[in-house]
Short mmCIF file of C-alpha atoms in Angstrom, two decimals:
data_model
loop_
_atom_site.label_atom_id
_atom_site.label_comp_id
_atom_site.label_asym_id
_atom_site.label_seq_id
_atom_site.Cartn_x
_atom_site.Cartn_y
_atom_site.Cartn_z
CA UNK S 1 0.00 0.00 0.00
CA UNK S 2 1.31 3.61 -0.38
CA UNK S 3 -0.25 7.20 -0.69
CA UNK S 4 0.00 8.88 -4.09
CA UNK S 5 -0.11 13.02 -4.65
CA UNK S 6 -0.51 13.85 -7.85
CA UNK S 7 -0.35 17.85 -8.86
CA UNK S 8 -1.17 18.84 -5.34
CA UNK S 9 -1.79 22.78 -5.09
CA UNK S 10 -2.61 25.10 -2.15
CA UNK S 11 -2.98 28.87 -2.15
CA UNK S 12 -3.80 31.23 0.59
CA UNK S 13 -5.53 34.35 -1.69
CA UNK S 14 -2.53 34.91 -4.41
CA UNK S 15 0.26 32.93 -2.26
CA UNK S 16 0.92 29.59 -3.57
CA UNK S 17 2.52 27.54 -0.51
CA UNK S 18 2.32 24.04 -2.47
CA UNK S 19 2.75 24.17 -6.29
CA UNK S 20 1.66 20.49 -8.45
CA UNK S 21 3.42 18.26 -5.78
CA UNK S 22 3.99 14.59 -6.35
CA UNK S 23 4.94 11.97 -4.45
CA UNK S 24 4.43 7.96 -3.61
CA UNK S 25 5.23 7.25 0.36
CA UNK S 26 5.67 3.72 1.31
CA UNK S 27 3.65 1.42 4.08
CA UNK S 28 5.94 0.31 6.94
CA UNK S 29 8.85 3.46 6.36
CA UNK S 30 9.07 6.10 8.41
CA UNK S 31 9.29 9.30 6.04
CA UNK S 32 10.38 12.93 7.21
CA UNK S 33 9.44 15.46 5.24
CA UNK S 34 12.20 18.24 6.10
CA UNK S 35 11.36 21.96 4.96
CA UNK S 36 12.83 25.55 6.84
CA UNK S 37 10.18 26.65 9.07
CA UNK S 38 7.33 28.36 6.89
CA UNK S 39 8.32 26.09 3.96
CA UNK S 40 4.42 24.30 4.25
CA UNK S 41 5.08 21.42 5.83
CA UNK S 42 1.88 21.90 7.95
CA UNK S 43 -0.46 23.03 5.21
CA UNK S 44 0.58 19.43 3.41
CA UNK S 45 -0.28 17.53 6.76
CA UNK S 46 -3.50 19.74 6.97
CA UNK S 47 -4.60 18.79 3.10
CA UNK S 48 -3.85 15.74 3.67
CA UNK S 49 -6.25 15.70 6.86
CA UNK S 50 -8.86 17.73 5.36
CA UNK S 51 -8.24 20.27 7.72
CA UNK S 52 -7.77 22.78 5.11
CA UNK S 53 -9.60 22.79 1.31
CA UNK S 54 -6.52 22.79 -1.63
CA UNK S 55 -6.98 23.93 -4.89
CA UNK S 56 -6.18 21.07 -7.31
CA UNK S 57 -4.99 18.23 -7.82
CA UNK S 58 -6.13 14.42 -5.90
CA UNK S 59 -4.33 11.99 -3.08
CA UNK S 60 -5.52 8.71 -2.46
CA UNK S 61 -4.34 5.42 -1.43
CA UNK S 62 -3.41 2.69 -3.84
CA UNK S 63 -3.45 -1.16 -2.43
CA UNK S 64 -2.94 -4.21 -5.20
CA UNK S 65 -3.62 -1.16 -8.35
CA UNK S 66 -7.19 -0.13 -6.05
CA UNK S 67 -7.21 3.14 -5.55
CA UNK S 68 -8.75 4.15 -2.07
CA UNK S 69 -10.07 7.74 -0.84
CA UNK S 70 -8.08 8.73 2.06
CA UNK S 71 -10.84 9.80 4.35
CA UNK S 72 -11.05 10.79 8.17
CA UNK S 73 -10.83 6.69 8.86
CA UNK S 74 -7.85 6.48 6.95
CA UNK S 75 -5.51 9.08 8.79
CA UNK S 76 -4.58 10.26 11.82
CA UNK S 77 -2.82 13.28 13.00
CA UNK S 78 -0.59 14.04 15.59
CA UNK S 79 -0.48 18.34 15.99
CA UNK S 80 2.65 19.74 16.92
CA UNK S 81 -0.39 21.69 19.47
CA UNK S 82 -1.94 19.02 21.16
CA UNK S 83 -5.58 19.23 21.15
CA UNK S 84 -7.00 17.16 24.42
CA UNK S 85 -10.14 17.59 26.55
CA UNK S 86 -8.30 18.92 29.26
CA UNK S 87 -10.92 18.35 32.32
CA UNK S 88 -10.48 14.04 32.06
CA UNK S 89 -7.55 12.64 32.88
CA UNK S 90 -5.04 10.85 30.75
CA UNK S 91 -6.45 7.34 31.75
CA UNK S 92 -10.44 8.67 31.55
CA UNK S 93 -9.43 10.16 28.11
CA UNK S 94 -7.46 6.81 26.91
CA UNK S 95 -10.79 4.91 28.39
CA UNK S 96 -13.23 6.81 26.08
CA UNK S 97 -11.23 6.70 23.08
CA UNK S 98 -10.78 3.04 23.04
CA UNK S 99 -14.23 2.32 23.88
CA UNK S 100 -15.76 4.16 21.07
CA UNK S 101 -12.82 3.38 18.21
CA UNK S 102 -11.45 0.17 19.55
CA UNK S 103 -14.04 -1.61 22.12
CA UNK S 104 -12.93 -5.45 21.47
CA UNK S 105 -9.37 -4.19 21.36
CA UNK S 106 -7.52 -6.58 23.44
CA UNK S 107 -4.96 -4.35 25.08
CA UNK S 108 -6.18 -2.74 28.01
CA UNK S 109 -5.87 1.46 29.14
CA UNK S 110 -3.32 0.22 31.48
CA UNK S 111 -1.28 -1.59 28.78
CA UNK S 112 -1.46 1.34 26.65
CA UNK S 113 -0.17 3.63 29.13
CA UNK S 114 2.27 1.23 30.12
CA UNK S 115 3.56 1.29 27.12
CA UNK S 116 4.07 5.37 27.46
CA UNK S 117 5.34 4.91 31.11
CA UNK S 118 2.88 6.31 32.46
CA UNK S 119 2.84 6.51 36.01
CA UNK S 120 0.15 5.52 38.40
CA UNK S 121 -0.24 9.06 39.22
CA UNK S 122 -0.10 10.57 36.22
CA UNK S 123 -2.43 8.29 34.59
CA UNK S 124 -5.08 9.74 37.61
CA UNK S 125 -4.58 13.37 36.78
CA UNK S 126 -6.03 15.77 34.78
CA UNK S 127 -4.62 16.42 31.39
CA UNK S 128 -4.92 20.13 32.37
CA UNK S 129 -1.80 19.55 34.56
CA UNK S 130 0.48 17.38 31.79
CA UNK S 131 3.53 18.67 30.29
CA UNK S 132 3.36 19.46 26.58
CA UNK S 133 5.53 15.90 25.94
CA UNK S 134 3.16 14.34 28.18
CA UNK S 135 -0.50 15.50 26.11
CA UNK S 136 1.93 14.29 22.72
CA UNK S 137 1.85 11.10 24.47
CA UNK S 138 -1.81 10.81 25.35
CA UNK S 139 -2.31 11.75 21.98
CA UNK S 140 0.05 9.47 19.56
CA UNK S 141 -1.48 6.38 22.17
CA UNK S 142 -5.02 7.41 20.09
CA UNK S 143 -3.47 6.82 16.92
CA UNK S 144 -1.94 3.36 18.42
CA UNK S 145 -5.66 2.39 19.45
CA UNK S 146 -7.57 3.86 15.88
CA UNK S 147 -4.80 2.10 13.83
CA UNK S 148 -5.10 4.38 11.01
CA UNK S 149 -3.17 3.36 7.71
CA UNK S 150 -1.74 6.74 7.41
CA UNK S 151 0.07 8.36 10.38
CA UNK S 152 1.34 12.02 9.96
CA UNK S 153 3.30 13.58 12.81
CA UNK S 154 4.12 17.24 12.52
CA UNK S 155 6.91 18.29 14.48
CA UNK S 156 6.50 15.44 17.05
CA UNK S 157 9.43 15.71 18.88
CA UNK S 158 10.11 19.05 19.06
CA UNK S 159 10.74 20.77 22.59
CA UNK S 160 10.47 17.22 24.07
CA UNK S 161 12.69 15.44 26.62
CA UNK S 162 14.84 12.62 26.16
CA UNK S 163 13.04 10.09 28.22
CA UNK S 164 9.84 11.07 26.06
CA UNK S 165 11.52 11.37 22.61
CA UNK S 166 12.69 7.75 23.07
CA UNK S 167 9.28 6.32 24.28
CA UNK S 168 7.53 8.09 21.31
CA UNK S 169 10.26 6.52 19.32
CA UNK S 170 9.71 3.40 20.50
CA UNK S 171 5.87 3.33 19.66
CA UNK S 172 7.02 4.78 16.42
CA UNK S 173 8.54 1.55 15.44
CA UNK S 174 5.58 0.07 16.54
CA UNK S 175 3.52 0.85 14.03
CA UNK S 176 5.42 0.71 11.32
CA UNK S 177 6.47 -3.03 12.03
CA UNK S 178 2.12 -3.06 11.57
CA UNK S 179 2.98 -1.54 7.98
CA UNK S 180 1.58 2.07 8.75
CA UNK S 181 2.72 4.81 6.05
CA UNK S 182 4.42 7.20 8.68
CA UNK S 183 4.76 10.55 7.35
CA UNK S 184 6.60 12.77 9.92
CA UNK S 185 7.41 16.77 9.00
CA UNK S 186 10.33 18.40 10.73
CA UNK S 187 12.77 21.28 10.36
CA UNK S 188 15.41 19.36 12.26
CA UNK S 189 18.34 17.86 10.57
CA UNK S 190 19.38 15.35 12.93
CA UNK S 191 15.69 14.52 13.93
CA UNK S 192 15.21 13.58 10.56
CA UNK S 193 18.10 11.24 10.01
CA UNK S 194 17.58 9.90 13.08
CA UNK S 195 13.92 8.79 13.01
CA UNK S 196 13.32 8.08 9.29
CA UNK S 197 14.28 5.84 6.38
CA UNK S 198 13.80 7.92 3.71
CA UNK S 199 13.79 12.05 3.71
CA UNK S 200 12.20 14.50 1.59
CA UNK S 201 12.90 17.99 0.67
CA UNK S 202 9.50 20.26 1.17
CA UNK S 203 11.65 23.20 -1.13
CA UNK S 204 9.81 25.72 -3.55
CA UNK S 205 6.60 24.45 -2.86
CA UNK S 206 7.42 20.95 -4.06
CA UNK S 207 8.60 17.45 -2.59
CA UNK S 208 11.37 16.59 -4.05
CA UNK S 209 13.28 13.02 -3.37
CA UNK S 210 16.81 12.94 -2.30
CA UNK S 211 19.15 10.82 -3.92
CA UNK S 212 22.24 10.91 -1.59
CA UNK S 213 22.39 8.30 1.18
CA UNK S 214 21.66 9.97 4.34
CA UNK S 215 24.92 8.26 5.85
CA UNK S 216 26.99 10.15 3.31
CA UNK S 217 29.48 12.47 4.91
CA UNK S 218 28.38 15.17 2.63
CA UNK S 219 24.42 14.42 3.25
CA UNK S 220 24.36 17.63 5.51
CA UNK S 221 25.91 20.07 3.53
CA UNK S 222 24.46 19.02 0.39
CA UNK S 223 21.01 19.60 2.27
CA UNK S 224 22.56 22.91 3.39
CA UNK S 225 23.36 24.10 0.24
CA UNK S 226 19.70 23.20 -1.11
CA UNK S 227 17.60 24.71 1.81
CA UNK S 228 19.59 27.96 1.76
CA UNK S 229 18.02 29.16 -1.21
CA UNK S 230 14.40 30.24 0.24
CA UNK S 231 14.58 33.18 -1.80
CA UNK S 232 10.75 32.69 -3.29
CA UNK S 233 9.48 31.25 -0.16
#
């Protein structure tokens, strides 16, 4: 399975921000799609969640040569703001969201926020009181529970701990052993090389593939020399 762009366009009145983009991503590879900040990384994630309305163009999913709409059941989103009903707490929340998308799941809340580490008492306070990594947590163990076949991640990690990073790493790899397309957007480097298989250039308002091996001693300032250029962004 993989999702296809083909011609993707966005404006915002007489700005174009994505301009005919094209791509395939792949089911169980993590993909970052690295862009300068500003270079539309979340208006992508947003058309592709139908968030936002674009202006031409069509995405789908393709399985065997079928070509599937990729609808609200077909993708999940985790925001870079995390979006939570602040008055439950984190095990209250988790308890609701598996009962109405996941009610014959066989993990349990308590395996699912064992999983995150959650402790005892922080599964038994309000979300009101997490820290931001914390809510990220809550949030990716959703798309763990809904299974979606498209996962898209923007800015995940950023202005997160160590301890958390590496847990939502961890539950990363997760999913994509389960063959999830993994689609995470990033203005980090390192992040990028560090979390993903494959990475993708989000430069004048197109996707474009890169063909140097990210292990290659001059991967960075190849990149560097690219992504300097912003001069029509």
């Amino acid at each position: 399975m993989k999702l296809v762009i083909e011609n993707l366009t966005k404006k915002y009145d007489e700005k174009t921000v994505l301009q005919e983009v094209n791509y395939e991503f792949e089911e169980g590879v993590i993909t970052s799609v690295l862009g300068r900040n500003g270079a539309g990384k979340t208006t992508l994630f947003n058309v592709l969640y139908d968030e936002i309305n674009y202006d031409s163009g069509k995405f789908y999913l393709e399985d065997n040569g079928n070509k599937i709409p990729l609808d609200k059941e077909n993708v999940g989103m985790l925001f870079s703001e995390n979006f939570l009903p602040e008055f439950l707490t984190g095990y209250e929340y988790i308890k609701f969201y598996r009962e109405i998308n996941s009610p014959n799941d066989p993990k349990t809340v308590d395996d699912y926020l064992d999983v995150m580490d959650f402790s005892e008492k922080d599964r038994n306070r309000l979300i009101k009181d997490y820290s931001h990594g914390m809510k990220s947590k809550i949030s990716l163990i959703t798309l763990f529970i809904s299974r979606p076949k498209v996962l898209l991640l923007d800015e995940p990690l950023t202005s997160l701990d160590l301890v958390i990073s590496t847990q939502i790493k961890k539950l990363l790899l997760e999913l994509k052993s389960q063959g999830r397309i993994i689609i995470l957007s990033t203005h980090m480097l390192d992040l990028a090389k560090e979390m993903s298989e494959q990475i993708v250039l989000l430069h004048h308002k197109k996707l474009q593939k890169i063909d140097l091996d990210k292990n290659d001693e001059q991967f960075n300032s190849y990149l560097y020399d690219i992504l300097k250029d912003d001069s029509d962004e």
